CSV table of C-alpha atoms and ligand atoms in Angstrom, one decimal:
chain,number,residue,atom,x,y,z
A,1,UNK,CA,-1.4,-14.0,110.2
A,2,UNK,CA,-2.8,-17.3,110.6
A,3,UNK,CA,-2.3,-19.8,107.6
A,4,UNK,CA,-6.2,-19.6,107.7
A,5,UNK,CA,-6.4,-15.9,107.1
A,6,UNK,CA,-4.0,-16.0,104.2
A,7,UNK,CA,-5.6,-18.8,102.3
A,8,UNK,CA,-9.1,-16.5,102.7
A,9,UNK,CA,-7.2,-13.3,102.1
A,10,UNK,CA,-7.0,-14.7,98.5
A,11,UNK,CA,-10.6,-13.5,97.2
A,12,UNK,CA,-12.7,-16.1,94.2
A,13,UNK,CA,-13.5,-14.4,91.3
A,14,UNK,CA,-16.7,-12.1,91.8
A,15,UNK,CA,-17.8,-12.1,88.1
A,16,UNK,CA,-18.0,-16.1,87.9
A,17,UNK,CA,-17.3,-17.7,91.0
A,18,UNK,CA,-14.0,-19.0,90.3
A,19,UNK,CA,-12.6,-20.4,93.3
A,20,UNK,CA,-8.6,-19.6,91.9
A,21,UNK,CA,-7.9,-16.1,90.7
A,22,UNK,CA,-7.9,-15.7,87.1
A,23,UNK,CA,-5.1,-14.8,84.9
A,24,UNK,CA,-6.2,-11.4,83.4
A,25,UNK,CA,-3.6,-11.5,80.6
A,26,UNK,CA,-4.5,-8.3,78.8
A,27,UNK,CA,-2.8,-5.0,78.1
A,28,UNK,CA,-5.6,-2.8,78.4
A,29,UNK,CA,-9.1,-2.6,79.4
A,30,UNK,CA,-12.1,-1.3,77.8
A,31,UNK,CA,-13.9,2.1,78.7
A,32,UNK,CA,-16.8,3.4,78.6
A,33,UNK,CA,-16.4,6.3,78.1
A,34,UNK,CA,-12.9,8.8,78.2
A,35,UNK,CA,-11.8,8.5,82.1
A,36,UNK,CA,-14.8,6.2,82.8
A,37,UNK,CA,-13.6,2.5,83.4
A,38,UNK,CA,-14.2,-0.4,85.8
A,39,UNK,CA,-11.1,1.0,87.8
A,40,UNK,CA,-8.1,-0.6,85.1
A,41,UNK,CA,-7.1,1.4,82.3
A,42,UNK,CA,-3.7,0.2,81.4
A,43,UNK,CA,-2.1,-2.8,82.8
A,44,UNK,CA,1.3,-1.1,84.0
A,45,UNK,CA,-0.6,1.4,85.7
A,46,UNK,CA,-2.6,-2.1,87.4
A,47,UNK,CA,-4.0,-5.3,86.7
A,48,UNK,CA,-6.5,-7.3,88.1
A,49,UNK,CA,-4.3,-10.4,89.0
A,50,UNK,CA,-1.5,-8.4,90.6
A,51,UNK,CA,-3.7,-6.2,92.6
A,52,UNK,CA,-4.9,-9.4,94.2
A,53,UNK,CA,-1.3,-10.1,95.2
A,54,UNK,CA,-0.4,-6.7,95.7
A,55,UNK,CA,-3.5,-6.7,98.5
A,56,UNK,CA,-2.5,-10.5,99.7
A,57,UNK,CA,1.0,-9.0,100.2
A,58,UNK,CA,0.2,-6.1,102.0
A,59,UNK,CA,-2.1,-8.2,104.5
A,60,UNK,CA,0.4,-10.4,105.2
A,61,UNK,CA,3.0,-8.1,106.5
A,62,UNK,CA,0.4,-5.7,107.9
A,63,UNK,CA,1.2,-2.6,105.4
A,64,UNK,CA,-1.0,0.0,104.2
A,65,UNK,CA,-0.4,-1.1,100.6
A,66,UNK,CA,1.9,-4.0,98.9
A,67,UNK,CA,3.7,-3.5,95.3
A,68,UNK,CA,4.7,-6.5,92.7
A,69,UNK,CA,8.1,-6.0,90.6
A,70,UNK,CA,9.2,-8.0,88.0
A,71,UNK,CA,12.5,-8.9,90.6
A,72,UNK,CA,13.4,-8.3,93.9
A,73,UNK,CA,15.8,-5.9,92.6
A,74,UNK,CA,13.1,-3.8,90.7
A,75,UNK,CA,11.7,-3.8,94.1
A,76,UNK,CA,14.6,-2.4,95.2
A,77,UNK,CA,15.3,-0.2,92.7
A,78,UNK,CA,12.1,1.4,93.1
A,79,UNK,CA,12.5,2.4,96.7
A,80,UNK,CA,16.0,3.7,96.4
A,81,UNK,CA,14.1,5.9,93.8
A,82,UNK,CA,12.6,7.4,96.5
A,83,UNK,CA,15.8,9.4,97.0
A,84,UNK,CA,17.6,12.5,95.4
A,85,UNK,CA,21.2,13.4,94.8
A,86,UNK,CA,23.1,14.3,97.7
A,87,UNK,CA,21.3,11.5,99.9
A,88,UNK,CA,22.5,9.0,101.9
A,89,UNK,CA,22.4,5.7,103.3
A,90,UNK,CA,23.1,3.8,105.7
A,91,UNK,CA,23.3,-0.3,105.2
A,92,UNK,CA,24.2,-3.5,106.7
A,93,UNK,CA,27.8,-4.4,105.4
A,94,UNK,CA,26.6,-7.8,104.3
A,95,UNK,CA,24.1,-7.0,102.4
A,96,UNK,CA,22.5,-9.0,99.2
A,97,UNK,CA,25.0,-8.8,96.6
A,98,UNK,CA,23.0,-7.6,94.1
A,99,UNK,CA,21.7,-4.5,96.2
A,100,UNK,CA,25.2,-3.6,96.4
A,101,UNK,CA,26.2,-3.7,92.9
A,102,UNK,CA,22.8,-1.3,92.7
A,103,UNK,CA,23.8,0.9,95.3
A,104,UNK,CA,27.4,0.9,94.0
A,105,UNK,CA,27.4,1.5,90.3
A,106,UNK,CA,24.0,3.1,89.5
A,107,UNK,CA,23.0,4.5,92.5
A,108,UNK,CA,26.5,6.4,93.9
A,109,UNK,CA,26.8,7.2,90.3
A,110,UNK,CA,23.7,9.2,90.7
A,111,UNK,CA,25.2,11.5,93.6
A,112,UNK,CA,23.7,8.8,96.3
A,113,UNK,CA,26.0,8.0,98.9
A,114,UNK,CA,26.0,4.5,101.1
A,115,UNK,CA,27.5,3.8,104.1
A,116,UNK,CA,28.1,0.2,104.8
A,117,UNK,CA,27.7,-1.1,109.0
A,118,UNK,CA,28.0,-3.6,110.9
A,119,UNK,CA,23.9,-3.4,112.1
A,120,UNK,CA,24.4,-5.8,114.7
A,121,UNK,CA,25.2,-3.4,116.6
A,122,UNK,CA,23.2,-0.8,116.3
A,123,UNK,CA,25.1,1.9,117.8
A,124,UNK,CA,27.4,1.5,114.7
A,125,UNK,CA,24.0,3.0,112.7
A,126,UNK,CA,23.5,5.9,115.3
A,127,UNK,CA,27.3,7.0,115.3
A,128,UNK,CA,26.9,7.4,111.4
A,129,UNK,CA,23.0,9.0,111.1
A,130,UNK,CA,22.8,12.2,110.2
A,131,UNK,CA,20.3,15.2,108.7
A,132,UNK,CA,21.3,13.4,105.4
A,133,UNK,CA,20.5,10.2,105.9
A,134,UNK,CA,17.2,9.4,104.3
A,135,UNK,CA,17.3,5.6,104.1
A,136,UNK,CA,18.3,2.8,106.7
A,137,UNK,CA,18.4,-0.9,105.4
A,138,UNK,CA,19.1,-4.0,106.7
A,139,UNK,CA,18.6,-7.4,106.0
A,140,UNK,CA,17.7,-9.9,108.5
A,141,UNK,CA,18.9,-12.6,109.1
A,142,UNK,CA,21.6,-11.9,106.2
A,143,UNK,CA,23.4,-13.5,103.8
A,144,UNK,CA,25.0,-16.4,103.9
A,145,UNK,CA,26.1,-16.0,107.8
A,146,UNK,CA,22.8,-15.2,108.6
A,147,UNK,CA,23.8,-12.4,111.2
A,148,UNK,CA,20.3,-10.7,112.8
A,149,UNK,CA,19.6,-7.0,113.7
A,150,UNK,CA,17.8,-5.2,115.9
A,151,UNK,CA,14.9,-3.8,114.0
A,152,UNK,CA,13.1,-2.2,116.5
A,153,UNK,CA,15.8,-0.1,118.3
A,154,UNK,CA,17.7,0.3,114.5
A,155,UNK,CA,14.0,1.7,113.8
A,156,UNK,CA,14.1,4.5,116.9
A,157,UNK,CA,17.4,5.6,115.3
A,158,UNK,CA,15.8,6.0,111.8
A,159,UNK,CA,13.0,7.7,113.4
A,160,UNK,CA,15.3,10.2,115.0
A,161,UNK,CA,16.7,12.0,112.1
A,162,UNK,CA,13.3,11.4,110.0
A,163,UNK,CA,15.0,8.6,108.0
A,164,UNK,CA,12.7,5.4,106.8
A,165,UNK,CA,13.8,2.0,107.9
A,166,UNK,CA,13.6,-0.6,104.9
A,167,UNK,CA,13.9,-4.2,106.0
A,168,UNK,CA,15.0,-6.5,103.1
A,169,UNK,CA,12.6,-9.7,105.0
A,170,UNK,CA,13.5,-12.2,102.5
A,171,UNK,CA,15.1,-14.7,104.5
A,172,UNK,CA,12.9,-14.5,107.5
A,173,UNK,CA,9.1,-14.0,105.1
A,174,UNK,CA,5.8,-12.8,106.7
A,175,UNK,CA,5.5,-15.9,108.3
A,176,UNK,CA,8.6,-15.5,110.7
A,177,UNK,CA,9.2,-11.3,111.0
A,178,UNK,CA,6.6,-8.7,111.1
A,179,UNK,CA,9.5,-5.2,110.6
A,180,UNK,CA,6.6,-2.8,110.4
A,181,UNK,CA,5.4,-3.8,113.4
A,182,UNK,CA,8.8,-3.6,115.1
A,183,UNK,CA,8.8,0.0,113.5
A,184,UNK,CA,10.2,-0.5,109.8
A,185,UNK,CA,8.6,1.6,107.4
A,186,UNK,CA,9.2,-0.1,104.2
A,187,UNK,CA,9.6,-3.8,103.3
A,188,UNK,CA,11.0,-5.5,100.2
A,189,UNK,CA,10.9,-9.1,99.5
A,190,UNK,CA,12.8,-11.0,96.7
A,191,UNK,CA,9.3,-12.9,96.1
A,192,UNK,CA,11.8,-15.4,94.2
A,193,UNK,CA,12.7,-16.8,97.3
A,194,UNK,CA,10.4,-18.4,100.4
A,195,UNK,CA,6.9,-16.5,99.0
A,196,UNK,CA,6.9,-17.8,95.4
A,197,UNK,CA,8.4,-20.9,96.9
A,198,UNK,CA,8.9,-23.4,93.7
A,199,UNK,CA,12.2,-21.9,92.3
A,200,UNK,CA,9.6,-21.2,88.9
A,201,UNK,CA,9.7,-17.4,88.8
A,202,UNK,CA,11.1,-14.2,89.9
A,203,UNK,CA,9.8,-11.6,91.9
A,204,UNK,CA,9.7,-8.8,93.7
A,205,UNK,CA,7.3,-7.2,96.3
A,206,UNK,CA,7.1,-3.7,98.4
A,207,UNK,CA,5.3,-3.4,101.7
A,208,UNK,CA,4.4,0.3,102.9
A,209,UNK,CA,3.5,1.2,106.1
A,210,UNK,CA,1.5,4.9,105.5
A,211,UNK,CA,-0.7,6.2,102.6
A,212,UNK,CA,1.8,8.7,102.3
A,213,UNK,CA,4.6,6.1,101.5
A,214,UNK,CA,2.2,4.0,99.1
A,215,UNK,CA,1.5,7.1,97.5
A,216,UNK,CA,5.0,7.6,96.5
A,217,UNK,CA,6.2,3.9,95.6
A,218,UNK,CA,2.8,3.8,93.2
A,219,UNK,CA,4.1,6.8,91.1
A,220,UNK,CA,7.4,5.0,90.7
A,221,UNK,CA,6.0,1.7,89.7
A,222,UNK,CA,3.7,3.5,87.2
A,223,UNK,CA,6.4,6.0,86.1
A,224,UNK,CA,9.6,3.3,85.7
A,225,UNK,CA,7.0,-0.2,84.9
A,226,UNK,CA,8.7,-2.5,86.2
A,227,UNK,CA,5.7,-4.7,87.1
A,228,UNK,CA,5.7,-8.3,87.7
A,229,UNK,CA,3.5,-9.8,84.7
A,230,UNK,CA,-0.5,-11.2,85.6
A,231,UNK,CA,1.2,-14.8,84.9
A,232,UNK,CA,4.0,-14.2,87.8
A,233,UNK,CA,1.4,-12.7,89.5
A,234,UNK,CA,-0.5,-15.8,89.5
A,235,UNK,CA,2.3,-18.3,90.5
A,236,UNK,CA,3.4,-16.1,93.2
A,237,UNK,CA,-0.5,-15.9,94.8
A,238,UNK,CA,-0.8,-20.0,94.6
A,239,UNK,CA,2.8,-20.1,96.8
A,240,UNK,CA,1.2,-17.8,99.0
A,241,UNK,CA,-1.5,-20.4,100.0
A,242,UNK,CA,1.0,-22.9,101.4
A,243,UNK,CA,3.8,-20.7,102.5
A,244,UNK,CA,3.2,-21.1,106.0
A,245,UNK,CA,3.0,-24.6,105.7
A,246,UNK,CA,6.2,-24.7,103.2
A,247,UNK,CA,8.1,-22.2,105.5
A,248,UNK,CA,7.1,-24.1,109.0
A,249,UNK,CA,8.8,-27.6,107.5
A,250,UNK,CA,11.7,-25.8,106.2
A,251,UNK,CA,12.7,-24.5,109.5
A,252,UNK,CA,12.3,-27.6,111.1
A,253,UNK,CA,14.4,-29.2,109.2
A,254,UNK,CA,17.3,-26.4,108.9
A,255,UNK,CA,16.6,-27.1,112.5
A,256,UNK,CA,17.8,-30.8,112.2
A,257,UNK,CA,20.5,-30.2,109.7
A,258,UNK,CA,21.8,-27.8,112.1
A,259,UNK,CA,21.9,-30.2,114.4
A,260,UNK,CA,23.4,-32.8,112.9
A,261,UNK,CA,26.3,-30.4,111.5
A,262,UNK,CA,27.4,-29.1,115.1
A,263,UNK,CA,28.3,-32.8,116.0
A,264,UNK,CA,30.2,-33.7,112.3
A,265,UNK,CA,33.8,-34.3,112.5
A,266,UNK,CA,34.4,-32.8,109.1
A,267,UNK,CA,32.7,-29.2,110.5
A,268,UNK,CA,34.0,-26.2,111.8
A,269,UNK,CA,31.5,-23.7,112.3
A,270,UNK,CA,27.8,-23.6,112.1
A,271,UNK,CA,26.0,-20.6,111.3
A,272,UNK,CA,22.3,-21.2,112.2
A,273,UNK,CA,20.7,-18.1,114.2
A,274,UNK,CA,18.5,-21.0,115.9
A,275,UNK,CA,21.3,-22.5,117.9
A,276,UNK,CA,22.0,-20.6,121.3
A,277,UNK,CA,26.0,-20.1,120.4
A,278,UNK,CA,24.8,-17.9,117.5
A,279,UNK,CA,25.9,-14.4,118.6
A,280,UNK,CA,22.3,-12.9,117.6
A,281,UNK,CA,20.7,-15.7,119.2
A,282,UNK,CA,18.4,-14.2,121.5
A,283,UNK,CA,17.2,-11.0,119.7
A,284,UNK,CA,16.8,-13.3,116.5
A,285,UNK,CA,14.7,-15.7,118.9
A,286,UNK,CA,12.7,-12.1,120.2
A,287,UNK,CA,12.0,-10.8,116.6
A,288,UNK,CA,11.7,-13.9,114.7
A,289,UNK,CA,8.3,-15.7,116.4
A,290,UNK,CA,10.4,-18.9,117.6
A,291,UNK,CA,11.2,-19.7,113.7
A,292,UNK,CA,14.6,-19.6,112.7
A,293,UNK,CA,14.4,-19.6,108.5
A,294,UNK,CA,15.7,-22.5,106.7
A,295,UNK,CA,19.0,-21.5,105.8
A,296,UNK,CA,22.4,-22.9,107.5
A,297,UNK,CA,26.1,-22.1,106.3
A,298,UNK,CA,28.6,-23.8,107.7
A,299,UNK,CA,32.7,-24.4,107.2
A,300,UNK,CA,35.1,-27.1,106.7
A,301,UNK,CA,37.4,-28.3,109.1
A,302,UNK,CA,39.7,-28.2,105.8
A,303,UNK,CA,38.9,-24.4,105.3
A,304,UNK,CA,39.6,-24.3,101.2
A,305,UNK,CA,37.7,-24.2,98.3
A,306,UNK,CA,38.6,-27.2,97.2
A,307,UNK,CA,36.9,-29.3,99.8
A,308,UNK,CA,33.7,-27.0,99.7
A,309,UNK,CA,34.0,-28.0,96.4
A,310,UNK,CA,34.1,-31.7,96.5
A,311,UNK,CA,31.1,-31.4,98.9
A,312,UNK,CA,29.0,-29.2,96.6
A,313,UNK,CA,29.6,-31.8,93.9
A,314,UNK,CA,28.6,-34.9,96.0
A,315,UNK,CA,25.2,-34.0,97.6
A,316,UNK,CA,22.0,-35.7,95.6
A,317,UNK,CA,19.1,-34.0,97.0
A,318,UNK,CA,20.8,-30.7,97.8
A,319,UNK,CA,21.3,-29.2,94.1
A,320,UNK,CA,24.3,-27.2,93.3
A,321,UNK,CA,22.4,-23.9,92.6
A,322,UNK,CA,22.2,-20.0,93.5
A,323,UNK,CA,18.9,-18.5,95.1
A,324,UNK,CA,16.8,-19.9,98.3
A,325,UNK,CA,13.7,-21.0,99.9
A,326,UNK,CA,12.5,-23.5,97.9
A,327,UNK,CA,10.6,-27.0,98.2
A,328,UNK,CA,13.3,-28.3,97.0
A,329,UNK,CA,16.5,-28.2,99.0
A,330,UNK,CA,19.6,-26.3,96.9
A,331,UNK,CA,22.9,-26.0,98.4
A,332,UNK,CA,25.6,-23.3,97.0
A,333,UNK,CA,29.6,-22.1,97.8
A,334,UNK,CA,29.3,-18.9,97.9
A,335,UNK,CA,32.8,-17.8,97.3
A,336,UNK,CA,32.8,-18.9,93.8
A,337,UNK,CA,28.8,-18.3,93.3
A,338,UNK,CA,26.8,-15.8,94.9
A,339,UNK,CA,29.7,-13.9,96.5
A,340,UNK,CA,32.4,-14.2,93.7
A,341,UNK,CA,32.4,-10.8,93.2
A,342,UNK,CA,33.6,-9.6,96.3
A,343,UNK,CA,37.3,-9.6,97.2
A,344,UNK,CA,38.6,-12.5,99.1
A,345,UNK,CA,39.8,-10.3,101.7
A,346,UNK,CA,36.6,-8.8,102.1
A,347,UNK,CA,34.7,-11.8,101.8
A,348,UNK,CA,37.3,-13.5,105.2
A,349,UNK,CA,36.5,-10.0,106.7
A,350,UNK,CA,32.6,-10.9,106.9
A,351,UNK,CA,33.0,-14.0,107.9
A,352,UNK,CA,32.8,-15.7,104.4
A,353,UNK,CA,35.6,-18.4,104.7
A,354,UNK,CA,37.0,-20.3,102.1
A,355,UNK,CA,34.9,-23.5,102.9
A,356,UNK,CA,31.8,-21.9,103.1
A,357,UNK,CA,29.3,-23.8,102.7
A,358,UNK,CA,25.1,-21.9,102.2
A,359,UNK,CA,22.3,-25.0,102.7
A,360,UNK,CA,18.7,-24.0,101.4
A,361,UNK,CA,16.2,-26.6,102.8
A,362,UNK,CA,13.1,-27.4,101.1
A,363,UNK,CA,10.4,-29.4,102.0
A,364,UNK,CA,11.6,-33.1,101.9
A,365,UNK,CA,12.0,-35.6,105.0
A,366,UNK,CA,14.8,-34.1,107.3
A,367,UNK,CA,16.5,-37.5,107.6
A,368,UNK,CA,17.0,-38.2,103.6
A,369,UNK,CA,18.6,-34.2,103.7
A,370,UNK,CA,20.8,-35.3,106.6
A,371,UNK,CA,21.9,-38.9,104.9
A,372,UNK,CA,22.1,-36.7,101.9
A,373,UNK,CA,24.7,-34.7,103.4
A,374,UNK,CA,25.9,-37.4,105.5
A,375,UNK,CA,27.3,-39.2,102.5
A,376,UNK,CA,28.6,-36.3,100.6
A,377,UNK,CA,31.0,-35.9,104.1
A,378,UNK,CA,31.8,-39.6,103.2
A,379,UNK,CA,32.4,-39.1,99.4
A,380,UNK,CA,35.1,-36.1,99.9
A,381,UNK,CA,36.8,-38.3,102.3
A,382,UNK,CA,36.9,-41.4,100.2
A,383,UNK,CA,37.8,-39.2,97.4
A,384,UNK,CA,41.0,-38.2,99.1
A,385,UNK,CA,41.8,-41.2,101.1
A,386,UNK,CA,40.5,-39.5,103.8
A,387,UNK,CA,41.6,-41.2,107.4
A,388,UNK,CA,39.2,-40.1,110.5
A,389,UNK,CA,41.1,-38.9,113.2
B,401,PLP,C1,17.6,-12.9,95.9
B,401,PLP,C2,17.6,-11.7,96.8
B,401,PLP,C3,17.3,-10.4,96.4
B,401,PLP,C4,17.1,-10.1,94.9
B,401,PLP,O1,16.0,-10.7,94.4
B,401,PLP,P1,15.8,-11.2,92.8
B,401,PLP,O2,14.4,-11.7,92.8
B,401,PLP,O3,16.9,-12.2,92.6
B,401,PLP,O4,16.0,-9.9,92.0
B,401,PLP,C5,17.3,-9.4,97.3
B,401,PLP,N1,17.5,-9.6,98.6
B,401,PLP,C6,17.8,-10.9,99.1
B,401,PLP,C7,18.0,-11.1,100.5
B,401,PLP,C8,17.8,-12.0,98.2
B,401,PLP,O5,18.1,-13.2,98.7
């Protein structure tokens, strides 16, 4: 979808004209008569502002109907809702940390059980599918290594055993990765992330593929509420309008950054699914529309925390923060921040080294991100007396 179709996917205000959609910040609507109302009744049940995103959304990933959440994890939680005790699940081992401690310690609780794969290769997901399996998720690329699965053939397997495919598209957006036309049947999106776009709100959004599907996710967001508010709803519509613009420039210059990082002294690996050594390269450069996301992790040469931690603490531009996809570029060490939780020897097993490094690029000039990181390199050294070899 064309950055011309999204900006007229947004409709002006039918009653008066207005060219931005309104903020209808009420809690219930007026009827007419018992049952007889202008199609709102209650605003958990819907609202006028969120239906306009929840339209918007559903356009731009080419679903049958699209779902606003207060967080990406109510969006989450409301699909795995879709299940019943004795369930299962199968799900990429890297998988956002937050859906994990979900899946872990409510979920499992509940009589749900998850199996965690390696989806890269997606025979891993057909050796474990089974009559029980009701759900397969992925995310793709993932977190923070940014390793890319094979959504179509992962969506044959699915289909197979009668199981949905839910595609957590964060990291790639609309504008990059279409999974429902590759076959998924469900998308969620951390709207947090690239769609609202100015780190000002959180958000969370489902994409359905069939009636059938939209059917069920609307009783859940009516029966549990978890809505995202008219305001949200607002905020995350005017990001809409410019994320292909916002999304374009911060591949390009993950792009750059990426570059520039292969050839730095201090570096030791670079995870960027753009770059041909990238072991998903060329199905990520097949199901990704030539755009590569604008996240790149990398490692230190020095492979401990304490020189990932003297970098995080000398970059200007790139703020020392958790979450993504931004205008502004945010930079974060992920074994003390996002991935804390998980044990080190789990963390080494998934590639997460000590030095870790996650980049988020926003929106400024490539070259002020690259001197940016250029002279936090130069910092750590000086810092430590730091001889190049
Ligand atoms: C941030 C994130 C989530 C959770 O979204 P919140 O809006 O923080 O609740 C889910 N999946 C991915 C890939 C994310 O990056």
């Amino acid at each position: 979808m064309s950055a011309t179709k999204i900006i007229h996917s947004i409709p002006s205000d039918p009653l008066t004209g207005a060219i931005s959609v309104p903020v209808y910040q009420t809690s219930t609507f007026i009827q007419e008569a018992p049952g007889v109302n202008k199609g709102f009744d209650y605003a958990r049940s819907n609202n006028p502002t969120r239906k306009v995103l929840e339209d918007v959304v559903a356009e731009l990933e080419g679903g049958h109907s699209g779902f606003a959440f207060s967080t990406g994890l109510a969006a989450i939680d409301a699909v795995l809702k879709l299940l019943s005790a004795g369930d299962e699940i199968i799900a990429v081992d890297d998988i956002y940390g937050g859906a994990y401690r979900l899946f872990t310690h409510v979920y499992e609780k509940l009589g749900v059980k998850v199996h965690y794969v390696d989806t890269t290769d997606a025979e891993n997901v057909a050796n474990l599918i089974s009559s029980k399996t009701k759900l397969v998720w992925i995310e793709s690329p993932t977190n923070p290594t940014l390793k890319v699965s094979d959504i179509q053939t992962i969506g044959i397997i699915a289909k197979s055993v009668g199981a949905y495919l839910v595609v957590d598209n964060t990291f790639a957006s609309p504008i990059a990765q279409k999974p429902l036309s590759l076959g998924a049947d469900i998308i969620i999106h951390s709207g947090t992330k690239y769609i609202g776009g100015h780190s000002d709100l959180v958000a969370g959004l489902v994409v359905t593929k069939t009636q059938e599907l939209s059917e069920k996710v609307k009783f859940i967001q009516n029966a549990s509420g978890a809505v995202l508010g008219p305001w949200d709803c607002f905020l995350t519509i005017r990001g809409i309008e410019t994320l292909e613009l916002r999304y374009k420039k911060q591949c390009e210059n993950a792009f750059a950054v990426a570059a520039f990082l292969i050839n730095h002294h201090a570096v030791q690996d670079v995870y960027f699914p753009g770059l041909v050594t990238h072991k998903n390269h060329s199905i990520a450069k097949r199901q990704q529309n030539g755009l590569f996301g604008g996240i790149v992790s990398f490692s230190l040469k020095e492979d401990t925390q304490e020189a990932a931690n003297n970098f995080v603490t000398h970059t200007s531009y790139f703020k020392l923060a958790e979450s993504l996809g931004g205008v502004k570029s945010l930079l974060c060490h992920p074994p003390q921040m996002t991935h804390a939780s998980i044990p080190r020897e789990k963390r080494l097993r998934s590639g997460i080294k000590d030095s870790l490094i996650r980049l988020s690029c926003g929106i400024e000039h490539s070259q002020d991100l690259i001197n940016d990181l250029n002279q936090a390199f130069a910092s750590i050294n000086k810092s430590r007396n730091y001889v190049k070899p």
